[in-house]
Amino acid sequence: PLDKNELGRSTWKLLHTIAATYSDEPSHEDQSNMEQFIRLIPKVYPCEVCANDFSEILTYHPPNISSQKSFAKWMCEVHNMVNRKLEKPLFDCSKVNERWRDGWAD
Ligand code: FAD
């Protein structure tokens, strides 16, 4: 059966890892692919309330796919919007590459 929390953890891992490995200088095709990928999530994500809220988030916080740094920051910010809704602690987005790309310093 579908566990919304387990699905969420796995999905965020996938999304932050994709953002961590996105190009520093994305081509038009890279940017177009990523924009489409993000905009398809609410259409296919198998948790209806999550998908609806994410769709709304995308309307007022559209994906920034211009570089690795800005895309990773954007992903962190939208994850924080979900965290805020669920009353979870907010993540310090200055540390997002440390968490998902480079590994923690300590
Ligand atoms: P998660 O929020 O899953 O985070 C996993 C790990 O990511 C954390 O341990 C932390 O190390 C890191 N992290 C946390 N915040 C950030 C950040 N801002 N940036 C980078 N890394 C971070 N659940 C619902 O109940 N209702 C919803 O409406 C809902 N909507 C969702 C929408 C989407 C698009 C997704 C992907 C998930 C949604 N979820 C929703 C699931 C929810 O976000 C969590 O995944 C779930 O509650 C499990 O939370 P968690 O505490 O294990 O950590």
XYZ file of C-alpha atoms and ligand atoms in Angstrom:
159
model
C 0.000 0.000 0.000
C 1.061 3.578 -0.610
C 2.780 5.289 2.314
C 2.614 9.062 1.730
C 5.638 9.758 3.964
C 7.864 7.053 2.472
C 6.864 8.147 -1.022
C 7.624 11.760 -0.079
C 11.076 10.975 1.339
C 12.007 8.947 -1.745
C 10.645 11.589 -4.099
C 12.499 14.446 -2.393
C 15.664 12.333 -2.549
C 15.178 11.888 -6.286
C 14.307 15.560 -6.861
C 17.189 16.985 -4.779
C 19.619 14.522 -6.386
C 18.458 15.543 -9.855
C 18.941 19.207 -8.860
C 22.367 18.422 -7.371
C 23.571 16.939 -10.655
C 21.936 19.475 -13.014
C 24.274 21.320 -15.347
C 26.032 24.538 -14.272
C 25.450 25.803 -17.813
C 22.287 24.067 -19.036
C 21.512 24.111 -22.737
C 18.094 25.242 -23.952
C 17.208 21.562 -24.259
C 18.352 20.827 -20.674
C 16.214 23.706 -19.436
C 13.201 22.709 -21.471
C 13.447 19.083 -20.316
C 13.686 20.104 -16.666
C 10.835 22.594 -16.898
C 8.619 19.882 -18.439
C 9.723 17.284 -15.895
C 8.803 19.562 -12.968
C 5.492 20.615 -14.494
C 4.492 16.964 -15.065
C 4.947 16.035 -11.396
C 1.524 17.313 -10.255
C -0.084 15.409 -13.155
C 1.413 12.036 -12.218
C 2.294 12.158 -8.500
C 0.269 9.435 -6.751
C -0.910 11.519 -3.770
C -3.763 13.772 -4.769
C -3.540 16.387 -2.014
C 0.253 16.606 -2.502
C -0.119 16.970 -6.270
C -2.763 19.696 -5.978
C -0.723 21.723 -3.511
C 2.441 21.301 -5.569
C 0.599 22.518 -8.651
C -0.436 25.654 -6.756
C 3.139 26.186 -5.506
C 4.380 26.050 -9.122
C 2.000 28.832 -10.138
C 3.425 31.334 -7.643
C 6.975 29.959 -7.466
C 7.845 28.804 -11.008
C 10.909 26.584 -11.463
C 14.244 28.388 -11.829
C 16.119 26.110 -14.214
C 18.818 28.588 -15.301
C 21.747 26.899 -13.458
C 22.567 24.122 -10.987
C 22.821 26.586 -8.112
C 19.538 28.333 -8.799
C 17.674 25.094 -9.501
C 18.932 23.447 -6.276
C 17.924 26.593 -4.360
C 14.492 26.598 -5.988
C 13.980 22.915 -5.103
C 14.932 23.664 -1.506
C 12.493 26.575 -1.371
C 9.544 24.554 -2.671
C 10.395 21.717 -0.258
C 10.349 24.333 2.516
C 6.886 25.478 1.394
C 5.691 21.885 1.872
C 7.588 21.690 5.199
C 5.842 24.858 6.372
C 2.437 23.478 5.460
C 3.196 20.239 7.348
C 4.665 22.211 10.289
C 8.077 20.630 9.822
C 11.343 22.495 10.476
C 12.567 24.635 7.579
C 15.847 23.688 5.912
C 18.690 26.224 5.503
C 18.887 26.494 1.695
C 22.461 27.798 1.786
C 23.369 24.214 2.770
C 21.449 22.392 0.038
C 24.470 21.411 -2.073
C 26.293 20.346 1.056
C 23.395 18.014 1.937
C 22.568 16.627 -1.512
C 25.681 17.046 -3.690
C 28.915 17.275 -1.724
C 28.082 15.570 1.569
C 28.099 17.216 4.985
C 31.398 18.762 6.052
C 31.480 16.914 9.403
P 11.115 14.954 4.018
O 10.346 16.230 3.994
O 10.654 13.849 3.127
O 12.638 15.302 3.684
C 13.630 14.294 3.489
C 14.990 14.874 3.846
O 15.250 15.989 3.019
C 15.074 15.448 5.256
O 15.420 14.477 6.175
C 16.146 16.508 5.134
O 17.434 15.967 5.263
C 16.008 16.979 3.716
N 15.271 18.237 3.601
C 14.213 18.690 4.326
N 13.794 19.874 3.870
C 14.597 20.183 2.833
C 14.672 21.284 1.941
N 13.816 22.314 2.035
N 15.628 21.276 0.997
C 16.500 20.255 0.894
N 16.486 19.177 1.682
C 15.545 19.144 2.648
N 2.926 15.072 2.604
C 1.709 15.379 3.141
O 1.347 14.821 4.181
N 0.894 16.298 2.538
C 1.256 16.934 1.387
O 0.482 17.739 0.846
C 2.516 16.621 0.801
N 2.906 17.192 -0.375
C 4.050 16.773 -0.961
C 4.399 17.274 -2.218
C 5.531 16.820 -2.875
C 5.866 17.354 -4.248
C 6.362 15.843 -2.262
C 7.590 15.325 -2.976
C 6.038 15.358 -1.017
C 4.896 15.796 -0.345
N 4.539 15.310 0.905
C 3.331 15.660 1.460
C 5.451 14.427 1.674
C 6.285 15.268 2.671
O 6.911 16.380 2.025
C 7.408 14.443 3.332
O 8.180 13.794 2.341
C 6.912 13.406 4.315
O 6.061 14.023 5.269
C 8.100 12.737 5.054
O 8.807 13.773 5.732
P 10.223 13.630 6.418
O 10.123 14.367 7.712
O 10.673 12.213 6.438
O 11.253 14.457 5.502
